[in-house]
Short mmCIF file of C-alpha atoms and ligand atoms in Angstrom, two decimals:
data_model
loop_
_atom_site.label_atom_id
_atom_site.label_comp_id
_atom_site.label_asym_id
_atom_site.label_seq_id
_atom_site.Cartn_x
_atom_site.Cartn_y
_atom_site.Cartn_z
CA MET A 1 194.61 -44.29 -35.78
CA THR A 2 196.25 -47.40 -34.31
CA GLU A 3 193.97 -49.48 -32.07
CA PRO A 4 194.60 -48.78 -28.37
CA LEU A 5 195.85 -51.49 -26.02
CA ARG A 6 192.95 -51.80 -23.59
CA ILE A 7 194.16 -52.68 -20.14
CA GLY A 8 192.37 -53.92 -17.05
CA VAL A 9 194.04 -53.00 -13.77
CA ALA A 10 193.34 -55.41 -10.90
CA GLY A 11 194.38 -53.67 -7.69
CA LEU A 12 194.24 -49.92 -7.03
CA GLY A 13 196.51 -49.64 -4.00
CA THR A 14 199.94 -48.02 -3.81
CA VAL A 15 201.11 -49.26 -7.22
CA GLY A 16 197.78 -49.56 -9.04
CA ALA A 17 196.66 -46.04 -8.17
CA SER A 18 200.03 -44.60 -9.28
CA LEU A 19 199.81 -46.50 -12.55
CA VAL A 20 196.26 -45.32 -13.36
CA ARG A 21 197.24 -41.74 -12.49
CA LEU A 22 200.39 -41.81 -14.65
CA LEU A 23 198.51 -43.34 -17.58
CA ALA A 24 195.89 -40.59 -17.38
CA GLU A 25 198.42 -37.77 -17.05
CA ASN A 26 200.81 -38.91 -19.80
CA ALA A 27 198.50 -40.65 -22.27
CA ALA A 28 199.76 -38.76 -25.33
CA ALA A 29 203.46 -39.27 -24.55
CA TYR A 30 203.05 -42.98 -23.83
CA GLY A 31 201.01 -43.39 -27.02
CA ARG A 32 203.89 -41.93 -29.05
CA ARG A 33 206.55 -43.98 -27.27
CA PHE A 34 204.68 -47.27 -27.23
CA GLY A 35 203.50 -46.94 -30.85
CA ARG A 36 199.81 -47.04 -29.88
CA PRO A 37 197.61 -45.62 -27.12
CA VAL A 38 197.37 -47.51 -23.84
CA LYS A 39 193.94 -47.05 -22.30
CA VAL A 40 192.59 -48.24 -18.94
CA THR A 41 189.16 -49.69 -19.74
CA ALA A 42 188.53 -51.67 -16.54
CA VAL A 43 189.61 -51.70 -12.91
CA SER A 44 189.03 -53.91 -9.88
CA ALA A 45 189.59 -53.50 -6.16
CA ARG A 46 187.85 -54.70 -3.02
CA ASP A 47 186.21 -51.46 -1.93
CA LYS A 48 184.41 -49.51 -4.67
CA ALA A 49 183.56 -46.67 -2.28
CA LYS A 50 187.17 -45.91 -1.27
CA ASP A 51 188.44 -42.49 -2.42
CA ARG A 52 191.65 -43.17 -4.31
CA GLY A 53 192.05 -39.66 -5.75
CA LEU A 54 191.46 -41.13 -9.22
CA ASP A 55 189.00 -40.17 -11.91
CA LEU A 56 187.45 -43.52 -12.84
CA ALA A 57 184.61 -42.05 -14.96
CA GLY A 58 184.04 -44.12 -18.09
CA ILE A 59 186.11 -47.04 -16.73
CA LEU A 60 184.36 -50.36 -16.04
CA TRP A 61 184.40 -51.47 -12.39
CA PHE A 62 184.67 -55.15 -11.44
CA ASP A 63 184.28 -56.43 -7.90
CA ASP A 64 185.77 -59.70 -9.14
CA PRO A 65 189.20 -59.38 -10.82
CA VAL A 66 188.73 -62.76 -12.55
CA ALA A 67 185.69 -61.31 -14.34
CA LEU A 68 187.86 -58.32 -15.32
CA ALA A 69 190.44 -60.72 -16.76
CA LYS A 70 187.76 -62.37 -18.90
CA SER A 71 186.08 -59.13 -20.00
CA PRO A 72 185.87 -58.60 -23.79
CA ASP A 73 186.78 -54.94 -23.09
CA VAL A 74 190.24 -55.90 -21.83
CA ASP A 75 193.21 -56.94 -24.04
CA CYS A 76 195.87 -57.01 -21.34
CA VAL A 77 195.64 -57.52 -17.56
CA VAL A 78 197.79 -55.75 -14.99
CA GLU A 79 197.74 -57.66 -11.69
CA LEU A 80 198.61 -55.39 -8.75
CA MET A 81 196.75 -57.07 -5.88
CA GLY A 82 199.46 -59.27 -4.39
CA GLY A 83 199.41 -62.70 -2.78
CA ALA A 84 200.90 -65.97 -3.96
CA ASP A 85 197.53 -67.66 -4.43
CA GLY A 86 193.84 -66.76 -4.33
CA LYS A 87 192.47 -64.06 -6.60
CA ALA A 88 195.89 -62.95 -7.90
CA LYS A 89 196.68 -66.43 -9.21
CA GLU A 90 193.15 -66.99 -10.54
CA THR A 91 193.19 -63.62 -12.33
CA VAL A 92 196.56 -64.17 -13.99
CA GLU A 93 195.64 -67.71 -15.03
CA ALA A 94 192.26 -66.57 -16.41
CA ALA A 95 193.89 -63.80 -18.44
CA LEU A 96 196.64 -66.02 -19.89
CA ALA A 97 194.18 -68.80 -20.67
CA ALA A 98 192.00 -66.25 -22.49
CA GLY A 99 194.97 -65.29 -24.68
CA LYS A 100 195.68 -61.97 -22.92
CA SER A 101 199.14 -60.79 -21.94
CA VAL A 102 199.72 -60.10 -18.26
CA VAL A 103 201.86 -57.61 -16.38
CA THR A 104 202.35 -58.31 -12.69
CA ALA A 105 204.43 -56.87 -9.85
CA ASN A 106 203.66 -59.93 -7.75
CA LYS A 107 206.93 -61.66 -6.84
CA ALA A 108 205.22 -63.92 -4.27
CA LEU A 109 203.02 -65.33 -7.05
CA LEU A 110 205.95 -65.76 -9.45
CA ALA A 111 208.21 -67.35 -6.83
CA LYS A 112 205.55 -69.99 -6.17
CA HIS A 113 203.87 -70.48 -9.56
CA GLY A 114 206.23 -68.72 -11.98
CA ASN A 115 207.25 -71.85 -13.90
CA ALA A 116 203.65 -72.93 -14.57
CA LEU A 117 202.55 -69.38 -15.43
CA ALA A 118 205.42 -68.96 -17.92
CA ALA A 119 204.41 -72.25 -19.57
CA LEU A 120 200.78 -71.13 -19.68
CA ALA A 121 201.76 -67.82 -21.31
CA GLU A 122 203.84 -69.63 -23.92
CA ALA A 123 201.10 -72.16 -24.64
CA ASN A 124 198.69 -69.28 -25.29
CA LYS A 125 201.28 -67.25 -27.26
CA VAL A 126 201.02 -64.27 -24.94
CA GLN A 127 203.43 -62.35 -22.76
CA LEU A 128 204.02 -62.60 -18.99
CA ASN A 129 205.97 -59.51 -17.92
CA PHE A 130 207.12 -58.67 -14.40
CA GLU A 131 209.73 -55.90 -14.39
CA ALA A 132 208.14 -54.41 -11.25
CA ALA A 133 208.39 -57.67 -9.31
CA VAL A 134 212.13 -57.25 -8.63
CA ALA A 135 213.79 -54.14 -7.23
CA GLY A 136 210.88 -51.73 -7.85
CA GLY A 137 211.94 -49.09 -10.37
CA ILE A 138 215.28 -50.69 -11.37
CA PRO A 139 215.08 -52.29 -14.84
CA ALA A 140 216.77 -55.45 -13.55
CA ILE A 141 214.59 -57.97 -15.41
CA LYS A 142 215.12 -56.35 -18.80
CA ALA A 143 218.85 -56.10 -18.09
CA MET A 144 219.09 -59.79 -17.23
CA ARG A 145 216.69 -61.12 -19.87
CA GLU A 146 217.72 -58.92 -22.79
CA SER A 147 220.77 -56.74 -22.30
CA LEU A 148 222.93 -59.53 -20.78
CA ALA A 149 221.61 -62.35 -22.97
CA GLY A 150 225.10 -62.88 -24.40
CA ASN A 151 226.66 -63.47 -20.99
CA ARG A 152 227.27 -66.39 -18.67
CA VAL A 153 226.22 -65.11 -15.24
CA GLU A 154 228.36 -66.21 -12.29
CA ARG A 155 226.68 -64.28 -9.53
CA VAL A 156 223.68 -62.03 -9.00
CA ALA A 157 223.31 -60.33 -5.66
CA GLY A 158 221.94 -57.26 -4.08
CA ILE A 159 219.73 -55.28 -1.81
CA LEU A 160 216.33 -56.37 -3.05
CA ASN A 161 213.97 -55.15 -0.34
CA GLY A 162 213.41 -51.42 0.09
CA THR A 163 211.65 -51.79 3.42
CA CYS A 164 214.54 -53.64 5.07
CA ASN A 165 217.17 -51.29 3.69
CA TYR A 166 215.09 -48.32 4.84
CA ILE A 167 214.75 -49.83 8.32
CA LEU A 168 218.44 -50.74 8.70
CA SER A 169 219.54 -47.32 7.37
CA ARG A 170 217.38 -45.34 9.79
CA MET A 171 218.18 -47.59 12.73
CA GLU A 172 221.88 -47.06 12.04
CA LEU A 173 221.90 -43.35 11.20
CA GLU A 174 219.17 -42.10 13.56
CA GLY A 175 219.33 -44.74 16.29
CA LEU A 176 215.58 -45.32 15.92
CA PRO A 177 213.88 -48.50 17.13
CA PHE A 178 212.91 -51.16 14.58
CA GLU A 179 209.14 -50.87 15.16
CA ALA A 180 209.03 -47.08 14.62
CA VAL A 181 210.90 -47.29 11.32
CA LEU A 182 208.78 -50.22 10.10
CA ALA A 183 205.65 -48.12 10.74
CA ASP A 184 207.14 -45.33 8.56
CA ALA A 185 207.92 -47.82 5.77
CA GLN A 186 204.30 -48.99 5.88
CA ARG A 187 202.98 -45.41 5.82
CA LEU A 188 205.16 -44.62 2.79
CA GLY A 189 203.77 -47.62 0.85
CA TYR A 190 207.05 -49.58 0.79
CA ALA A 191 206.05 -52.58 2.89
CA GLU A 192 204.04 -55.61 1.80
CA ALA A 193 200.45 -55.98 3.04
CA ASP A 194 201.98 -58.39 5.57
CA PRO A 195 205.35 -56.82 6.47
CA THR A 196 206.62 -60.17 7.76
CA PHE A 197 207.38 -60.86 4.10
CA ASP A 198 209.78 -57.89 4.14
CA VAL A 199 211.48 -58.19 7.52
CA GLY A 200 211.52 -62.00 7.49
CA GLY A 201 213.55 -62.01 4.25
CA PHE A 202 210.83 -63.81 2.26
CA ASP A 203 210.23 -60.94 -0.18
CA THR A 204 213.96 -60.80 -0.93
CA ALA A 205 213.90 -64.56 -1.47
CA HIS A 206 210.98 -64.29 -3.89
CA LYS A 207 212.91 -61.71 -5.92
CA LEU A 208 216.13 -63.70 -5.73
CA ALA A 209 214.32 -66.80 -7.02
CA ILE A 210 213.20 -64.83 -10.09
CA LEU A 211 216.65 -63.32 -10.69
CA ALA A 212 218.33 -66.71 -10.30
CA SER A 213 216.04 -68.24 -12.91
CA LEU A 214 216.91 -65.48 -15.37
CA ALA A 215 220.61 -65.59 -14.49
CA PHE A 216 221.19 -69.33 -14.70
CA GLY A 217 218.39 -70.54 -16.99
CA THR A 218 217.00 -72.64 -14.15
CA ALA A 219 213.44 -73.31 -13.04
CA ILE A 220 212.33 -71.14 -10.11
CA ASP A 221 212.91 -72.95 -6.82
CA ALA A 222 212.17 -70.52 -3.99
CA ASP A 223 211.97 -73.37 -1.46
CA ALA A 224 215.69 -74.06 -1.93
CA ILE A 225 216.70 -70.59 -0.73
CA TYR A 226 218.29 -70.23 2.70
CA ILE A 227 216.45 -67.33 4.42
CA GLU A 228 217.14 -65.17 7.46
CA GLY A 229 215.44 -61.82 8.07
CA ILE A 230 216.47 -58.68 9.91
CA ALA A 231 214.29 -58.91 13.02
CA SER A 232 217.16 -60.21 15.15
CA ILE A 233 219.49 -57.30 14.30
CA ALA A 234 220.00 -55.32 17.49
CA PRO A 235 221.12 -51.68 17.74
CA LEU A 236 224.30 -53.08 19.34
CA ASP A 237 225.07 -55.04 16.14
CA LEU A 238 224.71 -51.87 14.06
CA ARG A 239 227.03 -50.00 16.44
CA MET A 240 229.58 -52.81 16.51
CA ALA A 241 229.47 -53.07 12.72
CA ASP A 242 230.17 -49.35 12.48
CA GLU A 243 233.09 -49.60 14.92
CA LEU A 244 234.58 -52.51 13.01
CA GLY A 245 234.26 -50.77 9.62
CA TYR A 246 231.11 -52.47 8.33
CA ARG A 247 227.44 -51.81 7.59
CA ILE A 248 224.68 -54.39 7.87
CA LYS A 249 222.57 -54.99 4.76
CA LEU A 250 219.97 -57.63 3.96
CA LEU A 251 221.43 -59.26 0.84
CA GLY A 252 220.07 -61.82 -1.56
CA VAL A 253 222.85 -63.77 -3.25
CA ALA A 254 222.71 -66.42 -5.99
CA GLU A 255 226.03 -67.74 -7.27
CA ARG A 256 227.60 -70.62 -9.07
CA THR A 257 229.80 -72.71 -6.79
CA ALA A 258 231.68 -75.95 -7.38
CA THR A 259 228.71 -77.87 -5.96
CA GLY A 260 225.80 -76.02 -7.57
CA ILE A 261 223.97 -72.72 -7.38
CA GLU A 262 224.00 -71.31 -3.87
CA GLN A 263 220.96 -69.13 -3.09
CA ARG A 264 220.78 -67.33 0.22
CA VAL A 265 219.14 -64.34 1.91
CA HIS A 266 220.50 -63.01 5.19
CA PRO A 267 221.74 -59.89 6.97
CA THR A 268 225.30 -59.33 5.82
CA MET A 269 228.21 -57.23 7.06
CA VAL A 270 229.68 -55.35 4.11
CA PRO A 271 232.75 -53.08 4.32
CA LYS A 272 231.71 -49.47 4.88
CA THR A 273 233.85 -48.43 1.92
CA SER A 274 232.17 -50.85 -0.53
CA ALA A 275 229.71 -49.61 -3.17
CA ILE A 276 226.87 -51.71 -1.72
CA ALA A 277 227.33 -50.08 1.71
CA GLN A 278 226.54 -46.68 0.17
CA VAL A 279 223.05 -47.87 -0.86
CA MET A 280 220.81 -46.38 1.82
CA GLY A 281 217.11 -45.92 2.50
CA VAL A 282 214.52 -47.44 0.16
CA THR A 283 217.13 -47.69 -2.60
CA ASN A 284 217.92 -51.15 -4.01
CA ALA A 285 220.99 -52.43 -5.83
CA VAL A 286 221.37 -55.40 -8.16
CA SER A 287 224.92 -56.46 -8.85
CA ILE A 288 225.67 -58.92 -11.65
CA LEU A 289 228.98 -60.65 -12.29
CA ALA A 290 229.03 -62.14 -15.76
CA GLU A 291 231.31 -63.16 -18.59
CA PRO A 292 232.25 -61.35 -20.83
CA VAL A 293 230.81 -58.10 -19.44
CA GLY A 294 232.44 -58.24 -15.97
CA GLU A 295 230.65 -56.74 -12.99
CA LEU A 296 227.87 -54.18 -13.20
CA THR A 297 225.55 -52.75 -10.59
CA LEU A 298 222.14 -51.19 -11.09
CA VAL A 299 220.98 -48.86 -8.33
CA GLY A 300 217.61 -47.16 -7.89
CA PRO A 301 214.35 -46.89 -5.94
CA GLY A 302 213.27 -50.33 -4.75
CA ALA A 303 209.70 -49.61 -3.70
CA GLY A 304 206.97 -46.98 -3.76
CA GLY A 305 204.02 -46.31 -6.06
CA ASN A 306 205.57 -44.21 -8.82
CA ALA A 307 208.90 -46.07 -9.00
CA THR A 308 207.11 -49.40 -9.28
CA ALA A 309 204.58 -48.05 -11.78
CA SER A 310 207.54 -46.97 -13.93
CA SER A 311 208.47 -50.65 -14.33
CA VAL A 312 204.86 -51.65 -15.04
CA LEU A 313 204.77 -49.00 -17.79
CA SER A 314 207.92 -50.44 -19.36
CA ASP A 315 206.22 -53.86 -19.56
CA LEU A 316 203.08 -52.31 -21.02
CA GLY A 317 205.20 -50.55 -23.64
CA ASP A 318 206.64 -53.92 -24.72
CA ILE A 319 203.20 -55.49 -24.94
CA ALA A 320 201.80 -52.52 -26.88
CA ARG A 321 204.69 -52.86 -29.36
CA GLY A 322 204.12 -56.61 -29.68
CA THR A 323 207.48 -57.69 -28.22
CA ARG A 324 207.38 -61.43 -27.45
CA LEU A 325 210.02 -63.01 -25.19
CA PRO A 326 210.03 -66.04 -22.89
CA ALA A 327 209.36 -64.94 -19.32
CA TYR A 328 212.72 -66.18 -17.95
CA GLY A 329 214.81 -65.65 -21.06
CA VAL A 330 214.56 -69.25 -22.32
CA ALA A 331 211.43 -71.27 -23.10
CA ALA A 332 209.76 -72.64 -19.95
CA ARG A 333 210.35 -76.25 -21.08
CA ASP A 334 214.10 -75.55 -21.37
CA LEU A 335 214.55 -74.25 -17.82
CA GLU A 336 216.84 -76.68 -15.97
CA ALA A 337 216.56 -77.95 -12.41
CA ALA A 338 219.37 -76.40 -10.36
CA GLU A 339 221.65 -78.31 -8.00
CA GLN A 340 221.40 -76.48 -4.63
CA PRO A 341 224.32 -76.94 -2.24
CA PRO A 342 223.30 -76.98 1.45
CA MET A 343 224.01 -73.83 3.47
CA GLN A 344 226.35 -75.83 5.72
CA ARG A 345 228.87 -75.73 2.86
CA HIS A 346 228.81 -71.94 2.60
CA GLU A 347 232.26 -70.41 3.08
CA GLY A 348 233.03 -66.93 4.32
CA GLY A 349 233.90 -64.76 7.29
CA TYR A 350 231.55 -64.35 10.25
CA TYR A 351 230.66 -61.75 12.84
CA VAL A 352 229.72 -63.50 16.06
CA ARG A 353 228.32 -61.62 19.07
CA LEU A 354 228.26 -63.56 22.28
CA SER A 355 226.78 -62.57 25.59
CA VAL A 356 229.56 -63.97 27.76
CA LEU A 357 229.45 -64.45 31.52
CA ASP A 358 232.42 -62.38 32.64
CA ARG A 359 234.38 -64.95 34.63
CA PRO A 360 237.60 -66.97 34.41
CA GLY A 361 237.66 -69.61 31.67
CA ALA A 362 235.04 -67.97 29.44
CA ALA A 363 237.46 -66.43 26.93
CA ALA A 364 239.60 -69.59 26.93
CA SER A 365 236.54 -71.73 26.13
CA ILE A 366 235.66 -69.56 23.13
CA ALA A 367 239.24 -69.57 21.81
CA THR A 368 239.56 -73.35 22.29
CA ARG A 369 236.27 -74.21 20.59
CA MET A 370 237.12 -71.99 17.61
CA ALA A 371 240.65 -73.45 17.33
CA GLU A 372 239.27 -77.02 17.46
CA ARG A 373 237.44 -76.28 14.19
CA GLN A 374 240.42 -74.46 12.61
CA ILE A 375 238.58 -71.14 12.80
CA SER A 376 241.01 -68.21 12.83
CA LEU A 377 239.95 -65.00 14.50
CA GLU A 378 240.67 -61.70 12.79
CA SER A 379 239.56 -59.64 15.78
CA ILE A 380 237.98 -59.94 19.21
CA VAL A 381 236.26 -57.03 20.92
CA GLN A 382 235.04 -57.24 24.50
CA ARG A 383 232.91 -54.56 26.07
CA LYS A 384 233.13 -54.04 29.81
CA SER A 385 229.67 -54.34 31.36
CA ALA A 386 228.35 -51.43 33.42
CA GLN A 387 228.02 -53.93 36.27
CA THR A 388 231.55 -55.34 35.90
CA LYS A 389 233.60 -54.83 39.04
CA ASP A 390 237.35 -54.25 38.96
CA THR A 391 237.88 -57.48 40.90
CA THR A 392 237.23 -60.93 39.38
CA PRO A 393 233.55 -61.78 40.01
CA ARG A 394 232.53 -65.07 41.60
CA ALA A 395 231.08 -67.47 39.00
CA SER A 396 227.59 -67.24 40.49
CA GLU A 397 227.41 -63.44 40.17
CA ALA A 398 229.20 -62.96 36.84
CA PRO A 399 227.52 -60.30 34.67
CA ALA A 400 227.11 -60.95 30.94
CA VAL A 401 229.25 -58.81 28.62
CA PRO A 402 229.13 -58.62 24.84
CA VAL A 403 232.08 -60.20 23.07
CA VAL A 404 232.34 -59.81 19.31
CA LEU A 405 234.48 -62.05 17.13
CA ILE A 406 235.31 -61.50 13.48
CA THR A 407 236.50 -64.73 11.86
CA TYR A 408 238.55 -65.32 8.76
CA ALA A 409 236.89 -67.47 6.10
CA THR A 410 235.50 -70.73 7.42
CA THR A 411 232.50 -72.91 6.66
CA GLU A 412 228.98 -72.55 7.99
CA ALA A 413 229.25 -76.10 9.35
CA ALA A 414 232.43 -75.26 11.29
CA ILE A 415 231.17 -72.04 12.86
CA ARG A 416 227.85 -73.63 13.81
CA ALA A 417 229.62 -76.57 15.43
CA ALA A 418 232.03 -74.28 17.30
CA LEU A 419 229.17 -72.16 18.66
CA LYS A 420 227.27 -75.25 19.76
CA ALA A 421 230.33 -76.34 21.73
CA VAL A 422 230.80 -72.84 23.22
CA MET A 423 227.17 -72.87 24.37
CA ALA A 424 227.61 -76.32 25.89
CA ASP A 425 230.56 -75.03 27.97
CA GLY A 426 228.06 -72.90 29.89
CA HIS A 427 229.74 -69.48 29.77
CA ILE A 428 227.18 -67.90 27.42
CA ALA A 429 224.03 -66.17 28.66
CA GLU A 430 222.01 -65.99 25.39
CA PRO A 431 221.96 -67.63 21.96
CA PRO A 432 224.78 -66.16 19.83
CA GLN A 433 224.23 -63.61 17.08
CA LEU A 434 225.79 -64.71 13.80
CA ILE A 435 226.10 -62.43 10.78
CA ARG A 436 227.90 -63.42 7.59
CA ILE A 437 230.52 -61.12 6.12
CA GLU A 438 230.96 -60.38 2.39
CA ARG A 439 234.18 -58.57 1.59
P1 NAP B 501 198.26 -52.51 -1.81
O1 NAP B 501 198.52 -51.07 -1.63
O2 NAP B 501 197.96 -53.34 -0.64
O3 NAP B 501 197.07 -52.63 -2.88
C1 NAP B 501 196.45 -53.85 -3.18
C2 NAP B 501 195.24 -53.56 -4.04
O4 NAP B 501 194.65 -54.79 -4.43
C3 NAP B 501 194.16 -52.75 -3.30
O5 NAP B 501 193.61 -51.81 -4.16
C4 NAP B 501 193.10 -53.81 -2.98
O6 NAP B 501 191.78 -53.31 -2.96
C5 NAP B 501 193.26 -54.75 -4.16
N1 NAP B 501 192.83 -56.11 -3.87
C6 NAP B 501 193.32 -56.95 -2.94
N2 NAP B 501 192.65 -58.11 -2.96
C7 NAP B 501 191.72 -57.99 -3.93
C8 NAP B 501 190.70 -58.84 -4.44
N3 NAP B 501 190.52 -60.07 -3.94
N4 NAP B 501 189.92 -58.38 -5.43
C9 NAP B 501 190.11 -57.15 -5.95
N5 NAP B 501 191.06 -56.30 -5.51
C10 NAP B 501 191.85 -56.71 -4.52
O7 NAP B 501 199.47 -53.23 -2.56
P2 NAP B 501 200.64 -52.55 -3.40
O8 NAP B 501 201.69 -52.07 -2.47
O9 NAP B 501 200.08 -51.65 -4.43
O10 NAP B 501 201.26 -53.87 -4.10
C11 NAP B 501 200.61 -54.50 -5.16
C12 NAP B 501 201.52 -55.57 -5.74
O11 NAP B 501 202.72 -54.95 -6.18
C13 NAP B 501 201.96 -56.64 -4.74
O12 NAP B 501 202.14 -57.85 -5.42
C14 NAP B 501 203.30 -56.13 -4.25
O13 NAP B 501 204.15 -57.16 -3.79
C15 NAP B 501 203.84 -55.54 -5.51
N6 NAP B 501 204.85 -54.49 -5.36
C16 NAP B 501 204.63 -53.45 -4.52
C17 NAP B 501 205.57 -52.45 -4.44
C18 NAP B 501 205.40 -51.28 -3.53
O14 NAP B 501 206.35 -50.49 -3.40
N7 NAP B 501 204.25 -51.11 -2.88
C19 NAP B 501 206.74 -52.53 -5.20
C20 NAP B 501 206.92 -53.61 -6.06
C21 NAP B 501 205.96 -54.60 -6.13
P3 NAP B 501 191.30 -52.20 -1.87
O15 NAP B 501 192.12 -50.97 -2.17
O16 NAP B 501 189.86 -52.00 -2.15
O17 NAP B 501 191.61 -52.79 -0.54
N1 HSE B 502 207.84 -54.46 0.01
C1 HSE B 502 208.74 -54.42 -1.09
C2 HSE B 502 210.03 -53.75 -0.65
C3 HSE B 502 208.12 -53.67 -2.23
O1 HSE B 502 210.04 -53.11 0.41
O2 HSE B 502 211.03 -53.86 -1.35
C4 HSE B 502 208.96 -53.69 -3.48
O3 HSE B 502 209.01 -54.96 -4.02
#
């Protein structure tokens, strides 16, 4: 019988517990598909006493995952603890240095240390696989690294965080408050240990950094990504988006431009009729525009134990079969440094929501400041405040009313400058809300 691949699983939380369960339940089928049995010989977590609903009899327990990585009973390490540094980094480094292949779902680690870890894997002639690190159960890494290897990628973009899409979907469809929906996402195992990574846009940025490296053959540079999260999205923005024919999605976008590779993460208004607008709940979508294939979109579950374990199993299958590929498609030493254009040069349409003091001169100020920067307005919507009287209010008692502008394409620099001037005119009660539009 073929020798089993003996794996050590570091981390038995949402993903790790699903993986160990699936490996136990489907051992025979995986053995046939992967060409040899895959056997969990060692595990590590913080709390040995915790009931995880797993049968760990006959499996070695390690309090220290670095010791698991070095164990002679482990051929391949699966890192499912999380965190950009600390034990996750030490465990992966120890395994690679010991000549053991690694599977990780840890995009925070890869976004920060991915270049060095890929080089370490290559130096030790082992594999660093991370299908689960981007878009949960969607085989986006394999698609980019292998299936599209004959293409020149122009753009890779998508909904890369299940928690945010779940939150925005339920806020929009059920009118629920942000905090209540976030608590559900945590209960369902979608959110990161620190959910600020999700809602602040950082998790999307980590995934985008990995995708951009694969897409453009560039070294990972997560620090160059422009990041905005979803915490500032108000129920009013979701309602206004709906009225104007849009949905709000947190998108990660990396694309070639005349001045370099733009990488950005921010809430985005997308037309309600577009394919990306139909992606709801924890579902993710990765859209790739490439030559010669054209545009393709992969859609599927972006988070959750079983969906993510599915991707880990795919990586384990490759390691069991002996497939060797550079982590980011080309050898680590051949990854290029990317030119990153500043966000100020970004061009596109904008949704702007202003809280305007309802008095003479306010609308004229907004129109003038936009015109001064050659910003054309596609639509303006003003809501009458509940307090607004039918007579013109005196300046001192003017209530604030929401005014929403949709602009035609302009630059980030122009819209920012126009809004600064509008604020300086003194007719605005709160900082403006600005959401980019992708058509
Ligand atoms: P989780 O539920 O918080 O589980 C983390 C596990 O790691 C726990 O079992 C924990 O032990 C263990 N652990 C943490 N620090 C440790 C240490 N110093 N030594 C030993 N064990 C340690 O996390 P998760 O949701 O499964 O996520 C795991 C990884 O997968 C993360 O990198 C995450 O970003 C990534 N990921 C998650 C999902 C998802 O949907 N959840 C999807 C894709 C990728 P205890 O149980 O004893 O506390
Ligand atoms: N917290 C992440 C998300 C897990 O919600 O997408 C999957 O990477």
